[in-house]
Coordinates of C-alpha atoms in Angstrom, one line a residue:
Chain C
X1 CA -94.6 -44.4 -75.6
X2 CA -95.7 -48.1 -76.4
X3 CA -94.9 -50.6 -74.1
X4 CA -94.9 -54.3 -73.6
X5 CA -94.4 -55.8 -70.4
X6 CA -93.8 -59.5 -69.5
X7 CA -94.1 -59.5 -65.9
X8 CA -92.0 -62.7 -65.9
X9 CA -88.7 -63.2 -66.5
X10 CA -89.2 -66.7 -65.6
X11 CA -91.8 -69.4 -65.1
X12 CA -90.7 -72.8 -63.6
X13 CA -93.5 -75.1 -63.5
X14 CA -93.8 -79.1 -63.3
X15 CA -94.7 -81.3 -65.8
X16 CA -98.5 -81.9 -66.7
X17 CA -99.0 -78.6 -65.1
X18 CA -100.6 -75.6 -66.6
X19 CA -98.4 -72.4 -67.7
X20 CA -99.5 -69.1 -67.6
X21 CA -97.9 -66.4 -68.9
X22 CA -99.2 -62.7 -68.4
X23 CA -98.5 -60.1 -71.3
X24 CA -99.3 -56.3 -70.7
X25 CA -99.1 -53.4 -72.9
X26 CA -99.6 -49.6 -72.7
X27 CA -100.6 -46.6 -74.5
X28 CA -101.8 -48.7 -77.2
X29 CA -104.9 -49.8 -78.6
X30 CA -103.8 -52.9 -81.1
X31 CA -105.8 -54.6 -83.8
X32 CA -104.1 -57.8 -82.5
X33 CA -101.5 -59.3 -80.4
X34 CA -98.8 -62.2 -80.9
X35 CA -97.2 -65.0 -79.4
X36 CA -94.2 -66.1 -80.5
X37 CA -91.7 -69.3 -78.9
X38 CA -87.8 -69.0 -78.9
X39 CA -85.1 -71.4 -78.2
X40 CA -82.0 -70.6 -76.9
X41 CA -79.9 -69.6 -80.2
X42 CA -82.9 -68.9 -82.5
X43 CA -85.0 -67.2 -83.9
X44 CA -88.7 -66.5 -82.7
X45 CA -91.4 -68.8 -83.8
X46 CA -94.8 -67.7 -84.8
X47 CA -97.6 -69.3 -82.1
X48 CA -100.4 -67.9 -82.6
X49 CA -102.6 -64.9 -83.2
X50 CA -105.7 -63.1 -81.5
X51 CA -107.6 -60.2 -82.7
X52 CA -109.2 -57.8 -80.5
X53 CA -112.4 -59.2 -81.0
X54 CA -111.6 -62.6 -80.6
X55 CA -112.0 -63.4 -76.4
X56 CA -109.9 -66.6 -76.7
X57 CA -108.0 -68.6 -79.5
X58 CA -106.7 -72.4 -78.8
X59 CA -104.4 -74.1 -81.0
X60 CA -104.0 -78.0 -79.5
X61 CA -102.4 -77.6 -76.2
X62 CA -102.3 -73.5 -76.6
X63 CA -104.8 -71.3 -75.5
X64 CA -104.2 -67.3 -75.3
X65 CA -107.1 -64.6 -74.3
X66 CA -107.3 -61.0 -75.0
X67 CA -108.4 -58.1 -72.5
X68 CA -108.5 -54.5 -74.5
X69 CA -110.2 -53.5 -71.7
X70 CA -107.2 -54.5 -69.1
X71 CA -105.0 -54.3 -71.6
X72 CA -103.6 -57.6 -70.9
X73 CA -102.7 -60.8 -73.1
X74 CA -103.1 -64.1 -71.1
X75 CA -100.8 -67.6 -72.8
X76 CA -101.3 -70.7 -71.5
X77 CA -99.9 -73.9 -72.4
X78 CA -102.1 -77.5 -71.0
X79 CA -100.5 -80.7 -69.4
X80 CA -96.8 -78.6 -70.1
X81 CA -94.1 -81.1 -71.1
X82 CA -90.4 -80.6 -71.1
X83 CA -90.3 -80.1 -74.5
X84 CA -92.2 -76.6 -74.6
X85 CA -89.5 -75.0 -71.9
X86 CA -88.4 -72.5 -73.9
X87 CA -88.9 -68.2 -73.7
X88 CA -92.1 -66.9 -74.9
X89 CA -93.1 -63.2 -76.5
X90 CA -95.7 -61.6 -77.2
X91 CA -95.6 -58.6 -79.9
X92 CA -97.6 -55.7 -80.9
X93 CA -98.0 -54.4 -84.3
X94 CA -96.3 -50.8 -83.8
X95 CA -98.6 -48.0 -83.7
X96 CA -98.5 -46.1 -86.8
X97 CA -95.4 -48.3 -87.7
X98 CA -95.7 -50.2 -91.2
X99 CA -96.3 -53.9 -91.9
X100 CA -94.4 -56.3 -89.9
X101 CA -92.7 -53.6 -87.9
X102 CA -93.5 -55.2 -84.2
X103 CA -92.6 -54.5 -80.8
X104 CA -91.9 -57.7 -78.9
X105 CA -91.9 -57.8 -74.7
X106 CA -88.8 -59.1 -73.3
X107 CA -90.2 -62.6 -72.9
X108 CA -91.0 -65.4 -70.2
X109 CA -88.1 -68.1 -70.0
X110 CA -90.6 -71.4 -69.0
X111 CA -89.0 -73.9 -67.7
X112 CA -91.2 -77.2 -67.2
X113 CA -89.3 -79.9 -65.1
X114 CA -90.2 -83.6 -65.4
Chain R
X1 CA -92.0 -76.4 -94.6
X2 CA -90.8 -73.0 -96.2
X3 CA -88.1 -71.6 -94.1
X4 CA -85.8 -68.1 -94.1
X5 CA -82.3 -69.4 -94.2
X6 CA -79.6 -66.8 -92.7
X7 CA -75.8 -67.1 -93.4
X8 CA -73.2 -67.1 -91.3
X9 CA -74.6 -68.5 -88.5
X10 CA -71.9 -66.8 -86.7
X11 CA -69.2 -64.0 -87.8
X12 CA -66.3 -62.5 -85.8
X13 CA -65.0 -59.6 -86.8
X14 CA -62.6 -56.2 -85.6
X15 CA -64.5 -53.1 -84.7
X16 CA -64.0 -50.9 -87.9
X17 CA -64.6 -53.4 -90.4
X18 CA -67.4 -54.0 -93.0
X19 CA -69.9 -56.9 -92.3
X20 CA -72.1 -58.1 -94.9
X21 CA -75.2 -60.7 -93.5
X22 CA -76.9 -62.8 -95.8
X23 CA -80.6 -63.9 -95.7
X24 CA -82.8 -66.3 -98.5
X25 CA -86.6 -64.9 -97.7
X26 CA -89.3 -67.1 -98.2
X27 CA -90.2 -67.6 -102.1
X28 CA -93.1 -66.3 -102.6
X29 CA -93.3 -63.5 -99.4
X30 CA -92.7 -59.8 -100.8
X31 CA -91.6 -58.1 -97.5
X32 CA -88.4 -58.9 -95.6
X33 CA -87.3 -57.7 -92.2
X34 CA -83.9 -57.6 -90.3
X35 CA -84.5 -57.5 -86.0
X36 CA -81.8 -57.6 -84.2
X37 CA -81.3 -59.0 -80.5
X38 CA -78.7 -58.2 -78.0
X39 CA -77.8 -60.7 -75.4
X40 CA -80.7 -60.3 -72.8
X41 CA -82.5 -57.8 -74.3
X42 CA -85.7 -57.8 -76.4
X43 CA -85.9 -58.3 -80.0
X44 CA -86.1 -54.9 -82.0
X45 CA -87.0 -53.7 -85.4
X46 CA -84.1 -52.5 -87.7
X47 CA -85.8 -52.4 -91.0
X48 CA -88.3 -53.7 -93.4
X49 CA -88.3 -53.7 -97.1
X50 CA -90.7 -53.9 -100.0
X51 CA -90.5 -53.5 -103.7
X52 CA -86.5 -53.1 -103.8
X53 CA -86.7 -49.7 -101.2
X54 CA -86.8 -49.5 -97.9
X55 CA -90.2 -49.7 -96.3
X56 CA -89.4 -48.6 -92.7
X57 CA -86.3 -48.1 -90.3
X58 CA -86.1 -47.8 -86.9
X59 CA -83.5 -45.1 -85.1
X60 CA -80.9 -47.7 -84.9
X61 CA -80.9 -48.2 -88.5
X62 CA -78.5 -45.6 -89.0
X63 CA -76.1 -44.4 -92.0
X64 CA -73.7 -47.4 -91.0
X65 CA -76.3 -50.0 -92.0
X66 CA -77.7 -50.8 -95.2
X67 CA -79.8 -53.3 -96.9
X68 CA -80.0 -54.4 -100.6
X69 CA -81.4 -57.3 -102.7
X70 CA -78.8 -58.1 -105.4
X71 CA -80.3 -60.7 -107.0
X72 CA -83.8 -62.4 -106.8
X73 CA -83.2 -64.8 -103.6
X74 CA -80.9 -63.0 -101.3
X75 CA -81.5 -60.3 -99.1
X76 CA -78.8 -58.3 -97.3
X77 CA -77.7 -56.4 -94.5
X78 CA -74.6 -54.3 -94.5
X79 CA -72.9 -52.9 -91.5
X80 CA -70.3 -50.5 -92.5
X81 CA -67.9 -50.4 -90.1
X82 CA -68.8 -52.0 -86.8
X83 CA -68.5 -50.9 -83.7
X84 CA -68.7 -53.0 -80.2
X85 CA -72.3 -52.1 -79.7
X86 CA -73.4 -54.2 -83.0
X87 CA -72.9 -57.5 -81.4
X88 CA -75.9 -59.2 -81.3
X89 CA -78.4 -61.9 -83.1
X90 CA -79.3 -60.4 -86.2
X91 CA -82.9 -62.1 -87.3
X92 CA -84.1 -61.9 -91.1
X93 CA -87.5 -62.3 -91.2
X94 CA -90.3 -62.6 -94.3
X95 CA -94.1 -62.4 -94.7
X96 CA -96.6 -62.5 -97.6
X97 CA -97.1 -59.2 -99.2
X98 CA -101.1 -59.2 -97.8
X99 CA -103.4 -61.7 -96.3
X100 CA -104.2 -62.9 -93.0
X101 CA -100.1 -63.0 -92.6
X102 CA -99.1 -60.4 -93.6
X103 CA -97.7 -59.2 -90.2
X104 CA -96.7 -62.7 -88.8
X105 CA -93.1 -63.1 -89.4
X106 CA -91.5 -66.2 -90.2
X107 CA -87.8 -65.1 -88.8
X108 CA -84.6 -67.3 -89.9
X109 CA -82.4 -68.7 -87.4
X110 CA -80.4 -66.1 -87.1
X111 CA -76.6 -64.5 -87.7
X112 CA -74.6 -64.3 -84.8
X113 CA -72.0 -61.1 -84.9
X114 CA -69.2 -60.8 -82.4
X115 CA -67.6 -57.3 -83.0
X116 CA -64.2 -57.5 -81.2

């Protein structure tokens, strides 16, 4: 079956430090991959979006790369501030699912200490 | 900004009874989503819904839940009569009906249900 692994339940990290969060999937082939932020109490927050034949996407202090080949999703976050401790997923489009049906890994709780 | 607003924010209720959450999708998006999250655990599909039918459900979408757009803003989730295992976050969600969006959900802040 699909899977999405986070290999991180949790990331601690100091401030002005780089965060990077891994995101693997399996018997899956996607179009494109998600990231998504979460507060404690809330709902997930769209991030970004890569396609698979897209190497690398950046939005301001955000950058995430895509490996189909090692099936991996790499996140990372520049010069990390308090402010963006918070649990991060990544999400699949579901294999033959319809639209908006994703599968979301468990998440990275980041927690960036001043 | 546009934003998917979700009422209660958090309901109590006794195993057995009838829960009805409440969701305001974005205007102008044509799909809507519950997910539900238990405590811990990963955020899950329950359903999506296009057109006034239901589009997809997952397996825990079962007879005891339904979903129904009564009017032209709201859009529903019914659990018929709840059971321990249906406390969670319950997440309505919305996106665009195509476009470069149409599978990045904007989710609302959520409904949390306590079944006691």
């Amino acid at each position: 079956s699909q899977k999405i692994e986070q290999n991180s339940e949790a990331l601690n990290i100091q401030e002005g430090k780089t965060a990077t969060l891994t995101c693997n999937y399996t018997n899956y082939s996607p179009a494109y991959l998600q990231w998504y932020r979460q507060d404690p109490g809330r709902g997930p927050v769209f991030l970004l979006l890569i396609r698979e034949n897209e190497k690398e996407k950046r939005k301001e202090r955000l950058k995430v790369t895509f490996d189909t080949t090692l099936k991996q999703s790499l996140f990372h976050i520049t010069a990390s501030q308090p402010a963006d401790s918070a649990t991060y997923l990544c999400a699949l489009l579901r294999g033959g699912g319809s639209q908006g049906n994703l599968i979301f890994g468990k998440g990275t709780k980041l927690s960036v200490k001043p | 900004e546009p934003e998917v607003t979700q009422t209660p924010s958090h309901q109590v209720t006794q195993m057995g009874q009838e829960v009805i959450l409440r969701c305001v999708p974005i205007s102008n998006h044509l799909y809507f989503y519950w997910y539900r999250q238990i405590l811990g655990q990963k955020v899950e599909f329950l359903v999506s819904f296009y057109n006034n039918e239901i589009s997809e459900k997952s397996e825990i979408f079962d007879d005891q839940f339904s979903v129904e757009r009564p009017d032209g803003s709201n859009f529903t989730l019914k659990i018929r009569s709840t059971k321990l295992e249906d406390s969670a976050m319950y997440f309505c969600a919305s996106t665009p009906y195509v476009g470069a969006g149409a599978n990045v959900l904007t989710f609302g802040a959520g409904s949390r249900l306590t079944v006691l």
